[in-house]
PDB file of C-alpha atoms in Angstrom:
ATOM      1  CA  MET Q  61    -167.082  85.562 -71.942  1.00 42.00           C
ATOM      2  CA  GLU Q  62    -166.648  86.577 -75.583  1.00 47.00           C
ATOM      3  CA  GLY Q  63    -168.483  89.856 -74.923  1.00 50.00           C
ATOM      4  CA  LYS Q  64    -165.988  90.743 -72.180  1.00 56.00           C
ATOM      5  CA  LEU Q  65    -163.102  90.161 -74.573  1.00 76.00           C
ATOM      6  CA  SER Q  66    -164.546  92.268 -77.362  1.00 84.00           C
ATOM      7  CA  LYS Q  67    -163.136  95.719 -78.076  1.00 88.00           C
ATOM      8  CA  ARG Q  68    -164.342  98.714 -80.036  1.00 90.00           C
ATOM      9  CA  GLN Q  69    -161.654  99.636 -82.549  1.00 92.00           C
ATOM     10  CA  THR Q  70    -161.487 102.690 -84.806  1.00 94.00           C
ATOM     11  CA  VAL Q  71    -160.407 102.179 -88.413  1.00 95.00           C
ATOM     12  CA  TYR Q  72    -159.617 105.317 -90.383  1.00 95.00           C
ATOM     13  CA  LEU Q  73    -160.553 105.970 -94.006  1.00 95.00           C
ATOM     14  CA  PRO Q  74    -158.836 108.561 -96.235  1.00 93.00           C
ATOM     15  CA  GLY Q  75    -160.528 111.925 -95.689  1.00 91.00           C
ATOM     16  CA  SER Q  76    -162.242 110.832 -92.467  1.00 87.00           C
ATOM     17  CA  GLN Q  77    -161.350 112.507 -89.180  1.00 84.00           C
ATOM     18  CA  SER Q  78    -163.493 110.321 -86.929  1.00 85.00           C
ATOM     19  CA  GLY Q  79    -163.003 106.971 -88.643  1.00 89.00           C
ATOM     20  CA  MET Q  80    -165.306 103.971 -88.492  1.00 93.00           C
ATOM     21  CA  THR Q  81    -165.840 101.924 -85.317  1.00 94.00           C
ATOM     22  CA  VAL Q  82    -165.863  98.126 -85.491  1.00 94.00           C
ATOM     23  CA  ASN Q  83    -166.094  95.458 -82.785  1.00 92.00           C
ATOM     24  CA  ILE Q  84    -163.220  92.991 -82.608  1.00 93.00           C
ATOM     25  CA  THR Q  85    -162.472  89.944 -80.471  1.00 92.00           C
ATOM     26  CA  PRO Q  86    -159.280  87.869 -80.114  1.00 92.00           C
ATOM     27  CA  TYR Q  87    -160.656  85.711 -82.949  1.00 94.00           C
ATOM     28  CA  THR Q  88    -161.499  88.496 -85.428  1.00 95.00           C
ATOM     29  CA  LEU Q  89    -159.593  88.167 -88.679  1.00 96.00           C
ATOM     30  CA  VAL Q  90    -158.572  91.089 -90.868  1.00 97.00           C
ATOM     31  CA  LYS Q  91    -160.735  89.555 -93.603  1.00 97.00           C
ATOM     32  CA  GLU Q  92    -163.833  89.732 -91.394  1.00 97.00           C
ATOM     33  CA  THR Q  93    -163.263  93.382 -90.487  1.00 97.00           C
ATOM     34  CA  LEU Q  94    -162.647  94.230 -94.138  1.00 97.00           C
ATOM     35  CA  GLU Q  95    -165.972  92.684 -95.073  1.00 96.00           C
ATOM     36  CA  GLU Q  96    -167.771  94.470 -92.221  1.00 96.00           C
ATOM     37  CA  ILE Q  97    -166.439  97.879 -93.301  1.00 96.00           C
ATOM     38  CA  CYS Q  98    -167.206  97.175 -96.959  1.00 95.00           C
ATOM     39  CA  THR Q  99    -170.796  96.280 -96.074  1.00 95.00           C
ATOM     40  CA  LYS Q 100    -171.195  99.505 -94.080  1.00 94.00           C
ATOM     41  CA  LEU Q 101    -169.887 101.444 -97.096  1.00 93.00           C
ATOM     42  CA  GLY Q 102    -172.400  99.824 -99.458  1.00 92.00           C
ATOM     43  CA  ILE Q 103    -169.945  97.400-101.069  1.00 93.00           C
ATOM     44  CA  ILE Q 104    -171.745  94.062-100.961  1.00 89.00           C
ATOM     45  CA  SER Q 105    -170.154  92.094-103.794  1.00 89.00           C
ATOM     46  CA  GLN Q 106    -167.522  89.625-102.556  1.00 88.00           C
ATOM     47  CA  ALA Q 107    -165.546  90.182-105.750  1.00 87.00           C
ATOM     48  CA  GLU Q 108    -165.447  93.950-105.204  1.00 90.00           C
ATOM     49  CA  MET Q 109    -164.441  93.505-101.568  1.00 92.00           C
ATOM     50  CA  GLU Q 110    -161.171  92.041-102.893  1.00 91.00           C
ATOM     51  CA  GLU Q 111    -160.217  95.559-103.995  1.00 93.00           C
ATOM     52  CA  TYR Q 112    -159.825  96.821-100.433  1.00 95.00           C
ATOM     53  CA  ALA Q 113    -157.161  96.318 -97.789  1.00 95.00           C
ATOM     54  CA  MET Q 114    -156.258  97.294 -94.240  1.00 96.00           C
ATOM     55  CA  PHE Q 115    -152.956  98.775 -93.088  1.00 94.00           C
ATOM     56  CA  ALA Q 116    -151.279  99.401 -89.754  1.00 91.00           C
ATOM     57  CA  LEU Q 117    -149.669 102.822 -89.464  1.00 87.00           C
ATOM     58  CA  TYR Q 118    -147.154 103.004 -86.658  1.00 79.00           C
ATOM     59  CA  GLU Q 119    -144.864 105.784 -85.502  1.00 70.00           C
ATOM     60  CA  LYS Q 120    -141.587 103.946 -85.142  1.00 53.00           C
ATOM     61  CA  GLY Q 121    -139.356 103.414 -88.188  1.00 49.00           C
ATOM     62  CA  ALA Q 122    -139.009 104.887 -91.659  1.00 43.00           C
ATOM     63  CA  ASP Q 123    -141.298 102.453 -93.472  1.00 62.00           C
ATOM     64  CA  ASN Q 124    -144.113 102.936 -90.995  1.00 79.00           C
ATOM     65  CA  CYS Q 125    -147.079 101.490 -92.887  1.00 84.00           C
ATOM     66  CA  ILE Q 126    -147.623  97.774 -93.361  1.00 88.00           C
ATOM     67  CA  ARG Q 127    -150.404  95.960 -95.188  1.00 91.00           C
ATOM     68  CA  LEU Q 128    -152.258  93.492 -92.990  1.00 94.00           C
ATOM     69  CA  LYS Q 129    -152.732  89.948 -94.236  1.00 93.00           C
ATOM     70  CA  LYS Q 130    -156.334  88.815 -94.348  1.00 94.00           C
ATOM     71  CA  GLU Q 131    -155.669  85.715 -92.253  1.00 96.00           C
ATOM     72  CA  GLU Q 132    -154.086  87.707 -89.391  1.00 95.00           C
ATOM     73  CA  TYR Q 133    -155.890  88.370 -86.095  1.00 95.00           C
ATOM     74  CA  ILE Q 134    -156.387  92.108 -85.598  1.00 93.00           C
ATOM     75  CA  MET Q 135    -156.119  92.015 -81.828  1.00 92.00           C
ATOM     76  CA  ASP Q 136    -152.776  90.181 -82.058  1.00 92.00           C
ATOM     77  CA  ILE Q 137    -151.395  92.972 -84.221  1.00 89.00           C
ATOM     78  CA  ILE Q 138    -152.561  95.702 -81.841  1.00 87.00           C
ATOM     79  CA  THR Q 139    -151.277  93.810 -78.791  1.00 87.00           C
ATOM     80  CA  GLN Q 140    -147.824  93.299 -80.327  1.00 86.00           C
ATOM     81  CA  MET Q 141    -147.555  97.000 -81.113  1.00 82.00           C
ATOM     82  CA  ARG Q 142    -148.476  97.940 -77.557  1.00 81.00           C
ATOM     83  CA  LEU Q 143    -145.991  95.466 -76.072  1.00 84.00           C
ATOM     84  CA  HIS Q 144    -143.263  97.293 -77.998  1.00 77.00           C
ATOM     85  CA  GLN Q 145    -144.740 100.676 -76.955  1.00 74.00           C
ATOM     86  CA  ILE Q 146    -145.536 101.591 -80.544  1.00 79.00           C
ATOM     87  CA  SER Q 147    -148.592 103.702 -81.302  1.00 83.00           C
ATOM     88  CA  CYS Q 148    -150.662 101.981 -83.994  1.00 84.00           C
ATOM     89  CA  THR Q 149    -153.464 103.303 -86.227  1.00 90.00           C
ATOM     90  CA  LEU Q 150    -155.528 101.055 -88.484  1.00 93.00           C
ATOM     91  CA  LEU Q 151    -156.299 102.290 -91.999  1.00 94.00           C
ATOM     92  CA  PHE Q 152    -158.721 101.085 -94.688  1.00 96.00           C
ATOM     93  CA  GLU Q 153    -158.074 101.881 -98.362  1.00 95.00           C
ATOM     94  CA  ARG Q 154    -158.944 100.845-101.859  1.00 96.00           C
ATOM     95  CA  ILE Q 155    -155.905  99.227-103.473  1.00 94.00           C
ATOM     96  CA  CYS Q 156    -157.416  97.936-106.740  1.00 94.00           C
ATOM     97  CA  TRP Q 157    -159.584 100.046-109.021  1.00 95.00           C
ATOM     98  CA  TYR Q 158    -160.958  97.537-111.503  1.00 93.00           C
ATOM     99  CA  TYR Q 159    -164.673  97.714-110.831  1.00 91.00           C
ATOM    100  CA  PRO Q 160    -166.567 100.921-111.754  1.00 88.00           C
ATOM    101  CA  LEU Q 161    -167.442 103.594-109.186  1.00 87.00           C
ATOM    102  CA  HIS Q 162    -171.025 102.863-108.110  1.00 84.00           C
ATOM    103  CA  TYR Q 163    -172.075 106.255-106.767  1.00 84.00           C
ATOM    104  CA  ASP Q 164    -175.724 105.201-106.699  1.00 81.00           C
ATOM    105  CA  VAL Q 165    -175.255 102.357-104.202  1.00 77.00           C
ATOM    106  CA  ILE Q 166    -172.158 103.178-102.139  1.00 81.00           C
ATOM    107  CA  SER Q 167    -172.311 105.486 -99.125  1.00 88.00           C
ATOM    108  CA  TYR Q 168    -171.078 109.065 -98.812  1.00 90.00           C
ATOM    109  CA  ASP Q 169    -168.139 107.805 -96.733  1.00 90.00           C
ATOM    110  CA  CYS Q 170    -167.064 105.484 -99.542  1.00 92.00           C
ATOM    111  CA  THR Q 171    -167.202 108.185-102.220  1.00 94.00           C
ATOM    112  CA  ASN Q 172    -165.400 110.584 -99.884  1.00 94.00           C
ATOM    113  CA  MET Q 173    -162.673 107.983 -99.255  1.00 95.00           C
ATOM    114  CA  MET Q 174    -162.107 107.373-102.978  1.00 95.00           C
ATOM    115  CA  TYR Q 175    -162.048 111.118-103.656  1.00 97.00           C
ATOM    116  CA  HIS Q 176    -159.358 111.739-101.032  1.00 97.00           C
ATOM    117  CA  GLN Q 177    -157.251 108.808-102.225  1.00 96.00           C
ATOM    118  CA  ALA Q 178    -157.422 109.934-105.856  1.00 97.00           C
ATOM    119  CA  ILE Q 179    -156.940 113.647-105.196  1.00 97.00           C
ATOM    120  CA  GLN Q 180    -153.827 113.030-103.084  1.00 95.00           C
ATOM    121  CA  LEU Q 181    -152.201 111.041-105.886  1.00 96.00           C
ATOM    122  CA  TYR Q 182    -153.192 113.808-108.290  1.00 97.00           C
ATOM    123  CA  LEU Q 183    -151.748 116.623-106.159  1.00 97.00           C
ATOM    124  CA  ASP Q 184    -148.551 114.629-105.643  1.00 94.00           C
ATOM    125  CA  GLY Q 185    -148.203 114.669-109.428  1.00 93.00           C
ATOM    126  CA  TRP Q 186    -148.368 110.914-110.003  1.00 94.00           C
ATOM    127  CA  LEU Q 187    -151.313 110.950-112.414  1.00 95.00           C
ATOM    128  CA  ILE Q 188    -149.917 113.470-114.922  1.00 92.00           C
ATOM    129  CA  ALA Q 189    -147.665 112.280-117.730  1.00 82.00           C
ATOM    130  CA  LEU Q 190    -145.640 115.109-119.247  1.00 80.00           C
ATOM    131  CA  PRO Q 191    -145.553 115.407-123.052  1.00 77.00           C
ATOM    132  CA  PRO Q 192    -142.240 114.750-124.856  1.00 73.00           C
ATOM    133  CA  SER Q 193    -139.758 117.635-124.840  1.00 69.00           C
ATOM    134  CA  GLY Q 194    -140.754 120.243-127.410  1.00 68.00           C
ATOM    135  CA  SER Q 195    -144.290 118.896-127.771  1.00 77.00           C
ATOM    136  CA  LYS Q 196    -147.363 120.967-127.025  1.00 86.00           C
ATOM    137  CA  VAL Q 197    -149.325 120.169-123.887  1.00 87.00           C
ATOM    138  CA  PRO Q 198    -152.717 118.675-124.877  1.00 91.00           C
ATOM    139  CA  HIS Q 199    -155.538 121.190-124.474  1.00 93.00           C
ATOM    140  CA  LYS Q 200    -157.699 118.550-122.802  1.00 95.00           C
ATOM    141  CA  LEU Q 201    -155.100 118.106-120.050  1.00 95.00           C
ATOM    142  CA  THR Q 202    -154.944 121.807-119.188  1.00 96.00           C
ATOM    143  CA  GLU Q 203    -158.733 121.980-119.354  1.00 97.00           C
ATOM    144  CA  ASP Q 204    -159.024 119.076-116.896  1.00 98.00           C
ATOM    145  CA  ILE Q 205    -156.451 120.634-114.527  1.00 98.00           C
ATOM    146  CA  ILE Q 206    -158.437 123.895-114.414  1.00 98.00           C
ATOM    147  CA  GLN Q 207    -161.709 122.017-113.923  1.00 98.00           C
ATOM    148  CA  ILE Q 208    -160.322 119.918-111.069  1.00 98.00           C
ATOM    149  CA  ALA Q 209    -158.846 122.994-109.358  1.00 98.00           C
ATOM    150  CA  SER Q 210    -162.203 124.756-109.609  1.00 97.00           C
ATOM    151  CA  LEU Q 211    -164.100 121.776-108.225  1.00 97.00           C
ATOM    152  CA  MET Q 212    -161.655 121.492-105.334  1.00 97.00           C
ATOM    153  CA  TRP Q 213    -162.147 125.176-104.577  1.00 96.00           C
ATOM    154  CA  ARG Q 214    -165.915 124.801-104.643  1.00 96.00           C
ATOM    155  CA  ILE Q 215    -165.704 121.772-102.324  1.00 96.00           C
ATOM    156  CA  GLY Q 216    -163.895 123.941 -99.800  1.00 93.00           C
ATOM    157  CA  THR Q 217    -165.731 127.260-100.106  1.00 90.00           C
ATOM    158  CA  ASN Q 218    -168.369 129.288-101.921  1.00 89.00           C
ATOM    159  CA  ASP Q 219    -166.442 132.551-101.394  1.00 89.00           C
ATOM    160  CA  ASP Q 220    -165.037 133.225-104.855  1.00 88.00           C
ATOM    161  CA  GLU Q 221    -163.824 136.671-103.786  1.00 88.00           C
ATOM    162  CA  ALA Q 222    -161.153 134.910-101.704  1.00 89.00           C
ATOM    163  CA  LEU Q 223    -159.589 133.454-104.850  1.00 91.00           C
ATOM    164  CA  HIS Q 224    -156.215 135.086-105.512  1.00 92.00           C
ATOM    165  CA  LEU Q 225    -153.210 134.374-107.699  1.00 92.00           C
ATOM    166  CA  ASP Q 226    -151.107 133.004-104.837  1.00 91.00           C
ATOM    167  CA  VAL Q 227    -153.979 130.810-103.601  1.00 93.00           C
ATOM    168  CA  CYS Q 228    -155.071 129.137-106.825  1.00 94.00           C
ATOM    169  CA  VAL Q 229    -151.689 127.433-107.354  1.00 95.00           C
ATOM    170  CA  GLU Q 230    -152.327 125.323-104.234  1.00 95.00           C
ATOM    171  CA  PHE Q 231    -154.997 123.428-106.176  1.00 97.00           C
ATOM    172  CA  VAL Q 232    -152.689 122.051-108.868  1.00 97.00           C
ATOM    173  CA  PRO Q 233    -149.716 119.636-108.676  1.00 96.00           C
ATOM    174  CA  ASP Q 234    -146.323 121.347-108.328  1.00 94.00           C
ATOM    175  CA  LEU Q 235    -145.133 119.893-111.638  1.00 91.00           C
ATOM    176  CA  VAL Q 236    -147.818 121.931-113.452  1.00 94.00           C
ATOM    177  CA  LEU Q 237    -145.825 125.043-112.523  1.00 93.00           C
ATOM    178  CA  THR Q 238    -142.361 123.468-112.581  1.00 90.00           C
ATOM    179  CA  TYR Q 239    -142.761 122.278-116.178  1.00 88.00           C
ATOM    180  CA  LYS Q 240    -144.808 125.336-117.184  1.00 90.00           C
ATOM    181  CA  ILE Q 241    -147.881 123.378-118.188  1.00 92.00           C
ATOM    182  CA  LEU Q 242    -149.857 126.356-116.933  1.00 95.00           C
ATOM    183  CA  SER Q 243    -148.817 129.685-115.429  1.00 96.00           C
ATOM    184  CA  PRO Q 244    -150.358 131.041-112.189  1.00 96.00           C
ATOM    185  CA  THR Q 245    -152.203 133.654-114.254  1.00 97.00           C
ATOM    186  CA  GLN Q 246    -153.658 131.008-116.566  1.00 97.00           C
ATOM    187  CA  ILE Q 247    -154.763 128.949-113.548  1.00 97.00           C
ATOM    188  CA  PHE Q 248    -156.387 131.969-111.879  1.00 97.00           C
ATOM    189  CA  ASP Q 249    -158.174 133.148-115.038  1.00 97.00           C
ATOM    190  CA  GLY Q 250    -159.320 129.623-115.852  1.00 97.00           C
ATOM    191  CA  MET Q 251    -160.669 129.009-112.356  1.00 96.00           C
ATOM    192  CA  ALA Q 252    -162.460 132.361-112.227  1.00 95.00           C
ATOM    193  CA  LYS Q 253    -164.231 131.510-115.466  1.00 96.00           C
ATOM    194  CA  CYS Q 254    -165.002 127.919-114.494  1.00 96.00           C
ATOM    195  CA  LEU Q 255    -166.384 128.781-111.051  1.00 95.00           C
ATOM    196  CA  LYS Q 256    -169.177 130.805-112.637  1.00 93.00           C
ATOM    197  CA  HIS Q 257    -170.643 127.523-113.896  1.00 92.00           C
ATOM    198  CA  LEU Q 258    -170.304 125.628-110.601  1.00 93.00           C
ATOM    199  CA  ASP Q 259    -173.419 126.662-108.719  1.00 89.00           C
ATOM    200  CA  PRO Q 260    -173.325 125.578-105.043  1.00 87.00           C
ATOM    201  CA  MET Q 261    -177.089 126.105-104.877  1.00 87.00           C
ATOM    202  CA  THR Q 262    -177.836 123.322-107.367  1.00 89.00           C
ATOM    203  CA  SER Q 263    -174.966 120.917-106.607  1.00 90.00           C
ATOM    204  CA  THR Q 264    -173.656 119.481-103.347  1.00 92.00           C
ATOM    205  CA  GLU Q 265    -170.126 118.891-102.086  1.00 93.00           C
ATOM    206  CA  LEU Q 266    -170.602 115.216-102.952  1.00 93.00           C
ATOM    207  CA  ASP Q 267    -171.596 116.120-106.526  1.00 94.00           C
ATOM    208  CA  PHE Q 268    -168.364 118.076-106.950  1.00 96.00           C
ATOM    209  CA  LYS Q 269    -166.274 115.209-105.567  1.00 96.00           C
ATOM    210  CA  ILE Q 270    -167.938 112.818-107.998  1.00 96.00           C
ATOM    211  CA  ASP Q 271    -167.174 115.253-110.834  1.00 97.00           C
ATOM    212  CA  VAL Q 272    -163.477 115.181-109.873  1.00 97.00           C
ATOM    213  CA  LEU Q 273    -163.457 111.371-109.853  1.00 97.00           C
ATOM    214  CA  ASP Q 274    -165.229 111.270-113.214  1.00 96.00           C
ATOM    215  CA  ILE Q 275    -162.484 113.439-114.728  1.00 97.00           C
ATOM    216  CA  LEU Q 276    -159.593 111.501-113.200  1.00 97.00           C
ATOM    217  CA  ARG Q 277    -160.973 108.038-114.004  1.00 95.00           C
ATOM    218  CA  ARG Q 278    -160.536 108.814-117.723  1.00 95.00           C
ATOM    219  CA  TRP Q 279    -156.799 109.401-117.248  1.00 95.00           C
ATOM    220  CA  PRO Q 280    -154.494 106.476-118.134  1.00 93.00           C
ATOM    221  CA  MET Q 281    -152.856 106.277-114.689  1.00 95.00           C
ATOM    222  CA  PHE Q 282    -156.047 106.552-112.624  1.00 96.00           C
ATOM    223  CA  GLY Q 283    -156.192 104.036-109.778  1.00 95.00           C
ATOM    224  CA  ALA Q 284    -152.527 103.138-110.120  1.00 96.00           C
ATOM    225  CA  SER Q 285    -150.167 102.228-107.314  1.00 95.00           C
ATOM    226  CA  PHE Q 286    -146.720 103.726-107.903  1.00 95.00           C
ATOM    227  CA  TYR Q 287    -143.320 102.342-106.891  1.00 94.00           C
ATOM    228  CA  LYS Q 288    -139.863 103.849-107.366  1.00 93.00           C
ATOM    229  CA  ALA Q 289    -137.380 101.390-108.834  1.00 94.00           C
ATOM    230  CA  LYS Q 290    -134.156 100.895-110.797  1.00 94.00           C
ATOM    231  CA  CYS Q 291    -133.867  98.810-113.946  1.00 92.00           C
ATOM    232  CA  GLN Q 292    -130.600  97.879-115.640  1.00 85.00           C
ATOM    233  CA  THR Q 293    -131.954  95.109-117.886  1.00 89.00           C
ATOM    234  CA  GLU Q 294    -134.144  97.295-120.114  1.00 88.00           C
ATOM    235  CA  PRO Q 295    -132.245  99.933-122.170  1.00 88.00           C
ATOM    236  CA  LYS Q 296    -135.414 101.957-122.805  1.00 88.00           C
ATOM    237  CA  LEU Q 297    -135.712 102.713-119.093  1.00 87.00           C
ATOM    238  CA  GLY Q 298    -132.120 103.767-118.503  1.00 81.00           C
ATOM    239  CA  GLY Q 299    -131.803 103.114-114.789  1.00 88.00           C
ATOM    240  CA  LYS Q 300    -134.249 104.885-112.513  1.00 93.00           C
ATOM    241  CA  CYS Q 301    -137.907 104.359-113.327  1.00 94.00           C
ATOM    242  CA  ILE Q 302    -141.377 104.291-111.814  1.00 95.00           C
ATOM    243  CA  LEU Q 303    -143.460 101.141-111.835  1.00 96.00           C
ATOM    244  CA  ALA Q 304    -147.213 101.744-111.994  1.00 97.00           C
ATOM    245  CA  VAL Q 305    -149.862  99.041-111.601  1.00 97.00           C
ATOM    246  CA  ASN Q 306    -153.537  99.643-112.386  1.00 96.00           C
ATOM    247  CA  ARG Q 307    -156.469  97.931-114.079  1.00 94.00           C
ATOM    248  CA  ALA Q 308    -154.782  98.246-117.482  1.00 94.00           C
ATOM    249  CA  GLY Q 309    -151.727  96.289-116.375  1.00 96.00           C
ATOM    250  CA  VAL Q 310    -148.096  96.945-115.432  1.00 96.00           C
ATOM    251  CA  HIS Q 311    -146.443 100.118-116.710  1.00 96.00           C
ATOM    252  CA  PHE Q 312    -142.821 101.268-116.613  1.00 95.00           C
ATOM    253  CA  LEU Q 313    -142.598 105.066-116.531  1.00 94.00           C
ATOM    254  CA  ASP Q 314    -139.740 107.493-117.076  1.00 90.00           C
ATOM    255  CA  SER Q 315    -138.689 108.739-113.635  1.00 89.00           C
ATOM    256  CA  ASP Q 316    -138.608 112.409-114.711  1.00 84.00           C
ATOM    257  CA  SER Q 317    -141.452 112.927-117.163  1.00 84.00           C
ATOM    258  CA  GLN Q 318    -143.574 109.980-115.932  1.00 88.00           C
ATOM    259  CA  LYS Q 319    -144.190 109.168-119.582  1.00 88.00           C
ATOM    260  CA  CYS Q 320    -145.070 105.506-120.122  1.00 90.00           C
ATOM    261  CA  VAL Q 321    -142.073 103.756-121.750  1.00 91.00           C
ATOM    262  CA  LEU Q 322    -143.250 100.122-121.549  1.00 93.00           C
ATOM    263  CA  SER Q 323    -146.670  98.697-120.778  1.00 94.00           C
ATOM    264  CA  TYR Q 324    -147.969  95.160-120.370  1.00 95.00           C
ATOM    265  CA  PRO Q 325    -151.570  94.054-119.783  1.00 95.00           C
ATOM    266  CA  PHE Q 326    -151.989  91.373-117.115  1.00 94.00           C
ATOM    267  CA  THR Q 327    -152.492  88.775-119.844  1.00 92.00           C
ATOM    268  CA  GLU Q 328    -148.842  89.367-120.810  1.00 95.00           C
ATOM    269  CA  VAL Q 329    -147.453  89.234-117.261  1.00 94.00           C
ATOM    270  CA  ILE Q 330    -146.484  85.569-117.135  1.00 93.00           C
ATOM    271  CA  SER Q 331    -144.894  85.547-113.689  1.00 93.00           C
ATOM    272  CA  THR Q 332    -143.189  87.625-110.994  1.00 93.00           C
ATOM    273  CA  ARG Q 333    -140.318  86.398-108.834  1.00 92.00           C
ATOM    274  CA  LYS Q 334    -138.936  88.141-105.775  1.00 91.00           C
ATOM    275  CA  ILE Q 335    -135.181  87.835-105.244  1.00 89.00           C
ATOM    276  CA  LEU Q 336    -133.718  88.654-101.837  1.00 84.00           C
ATOM    277  CA  THR Q 337    -130.007  89.362-101.307  1.00 78.00           C
ATOM    278  CA  ASP Q 338    -128.076  90.666 -98.302  1.00 75.00           C
ATOM    279  CA  THR Q 339    -128.115  94.230 -99.568  1.00 78.00           C
ATOM    280  CA  ILE Q 340    -130.920  94.683-102.082  1.00 83.00           C
ATOM    281  CA  GLU Q 341    -134.341  93.428-103.089  1.00 88.00           C
ATOM    282  CA  LYS Q 342    -134.997  92.545-106.730  1.00 92.00           C
ATOM    283  CA  LEU Q 343    -138.056  91.565-108.714  1.00 94.00           C
ATOM    284  CA  ASP Q 344    -138.115  89.634-111.984  1.00 94.00           C
ATOM    285  CA  PHE Q 345    -140.998  90.134-114.399  1.00 94.00           C
ATOM    286  CA  LYS Q 346    -141.430  87.511-117.095  1.00 94.00           C
ATOM    287  CA  VAL Q 347    -143.519  89.205-119.779  1.00 94.00           C
ATOM    288  CA  GLY Q 348    -144.639  88.374-123.301  1.00 92.00           C
ATOM    289  CA  ASN Q 349    -146.787  85.802-125.053  1.00 89.00           C
ATOM    290  CA  ASN Q 350    -146.552  82.204-126.300  1.00 85.00           C
ATOM    291  CA  ARG Q 351    -144.010  83.140-128.946  1.00 89.00           C
ATOM    292  CA  ILE Q 352    -141.828  85.877-127.440  1.00 92.00           C
ATOM    293  CA  GLN Q 353    -140.918  86.257-123.786  1.00 93.00           C
ATOM    294  CA  LYS Q 354    -138.379  88.281-121.840  1.00 93.00           C
ATOM    295  CA  ILE Q 355    -137.421  89.063-118.261  1.00 94.00           C
ATOM    296  CA  ILE Q 356    -137.308  92.603-116.881  1.00 94.00           C
ATOM    297  CA  GLN Q 357    -135.528  92.876-113.549  1.00 94.00           C
ATOM    298  CA  ILE Q 358    -135.955  95.836-111.216  1.00 94.00           C
ATOM    299  CA  GLU Q 359    -134.414  96.800-107.895  1.00 93.00           C
ATOM    300  CA  THR Q 360    -136.927  97.984-105.316  1.00 92.00           C
ATOM    301  CA  ASN Q 361    -137.583  97.854-101.575  1.00 88.00           C
ATOM    302  CA  GLN Q 362    -141.292  97.257-102.250  1.00 89.00           C
ATOM    303  CA  ALA Q 363    -141.125  93.926-104.092  1.00 91.00           C
ATOM    304  CA  GLY Q 364    -143.613  92.270-101.737  1.00 89.00           C
ATOM    305  CA  ASP Q 365    -146.191  95.033-102.215  1.00 91.00           C
ATOM    306  CA  ILE Q 366    -145.782  94.911-106.003  1.00 94.00           C
ATOM    307  CA  VAL Q 367    -146.258  91.143-106.146  1.00 94.00           C
ATOM    308  CA  HIS Q 368    -149.332  91.467-103.920  1.00 92.00           C
ATOM    309  CA  ILE Q 369    -151.038  94.222-105.929  1.00 94.00           C
ATOM    310  CA  ILE Q 370    -150.461  92.399-109.228  1.00 95.00           C
ATOM    311  CA  GLY Q 371    -151.841  89.227-107.658  1.00 92.00           C
ATOM    312  CA  GLN Q 372    -154.886  91.117-106.394  1.00 91.00           C
ATOM    313  CA  TYR Q 373    -155.663  92.524-109.850  1.00 93.00           C
ATOM    314  CA  ILE Q 374    -155.313  89.107-111.448  1.00 90.00           C
ATOM    315  CA  LYS Q 375    -157.587  87.645-108.754  1.00 88.00           C
ATOM    316  CA  VAL Q 376    -160.203  90.364-109.392  1.00 86.00           C
ATOM    317  CA  LEU Q 377    -159.936  89.836-113.163  1.00 86.00           C
ATOM    318  CA  ASN Q 378    -160.429  86.080-112.761  1.00 83.00           C
ATOM    319  CA  SER Q 379    -163.431  86.622-110.459  1.00 79.00           C
ATOM    320  CA  CYS Q 380    -164.961  89.007-112.955  1.00 77.00           C
ATOM    321  CA  ALA Q 381    -164.407  86.516-115.790  1.00 74.00           C
ATOM    322  CA  LYS Q 382    -166.166  83.762-113.805  1.00 72.00           C
ATOM    323  CA  LEU Q 383    -169.145  86.015-113.094  1.00 68.00           C
ATOM    324  CA  SER Q 384    -169.545  86.930-116.761  1.00 69.00           C
ATOM    325  CA  SER Q 385    -169.162  83.346-118.056  1.00 62.00           C
TER     326      SER Q 385
END
């Protein structure tokens, strides 16, 4: 009877066109499917599995992506969507980036997924913090931008003759040009020089993707989840801000330059409290230590997601501490 009720379901990973097929029954929990996919990807540690989540992407509505709770039944979710005639796609992503990238044990699909997640955040401009007005852009930053652009080009093609001035700018975030971090000519010249040292005969596409990840993982905002918010309780932020959460803690960024204004490690995040009103969603952060504490309040429509991701990092940190003790 159970076999007749089972269903083959496709779950899509970032960068994957075909997705990964899993078998589900009316009794299959999200947690069980998460663990099955993780195992297929070469992620066998229970603690590291906590860094991954599943989402339902549906066509109807503005906020069309919801995180699935681990105790939910997958088939119930799909059935409810179909009853309301809503097309639903299941996604699998890494949401915490605390543990190191184990290229030697994880599968190609896993590395490919992490590459596509990281590179999208990079191209959207989230990972670059602009220097203060009037300050010189660090040479290491421009060097990394050129290197990443070259690696991305090599991942896509070996035809270096196709590289032109109007093409090379597609491999850098828009803010690189908007804030004149590099000019199109500098990008083109830098890529042309760098590509001479990226031999497709001695390195594979996977090698180049790993090289990109190895560059980005050294950046302060690598692995962060970003949320737009407003803050009236902290003068240093001056209204609009960006909240970033990664393995280093909770960071409040300037909304224009994305420069980090305030930063708190998880050991200094005492509590979070979601406040719901008729018109707006607020989130209180109690931060500090045993001697000095304060509350930072932000307005955001993603309070639930923020509370969850902070909780996940703290859970991963606690699991890691238990393993090492």
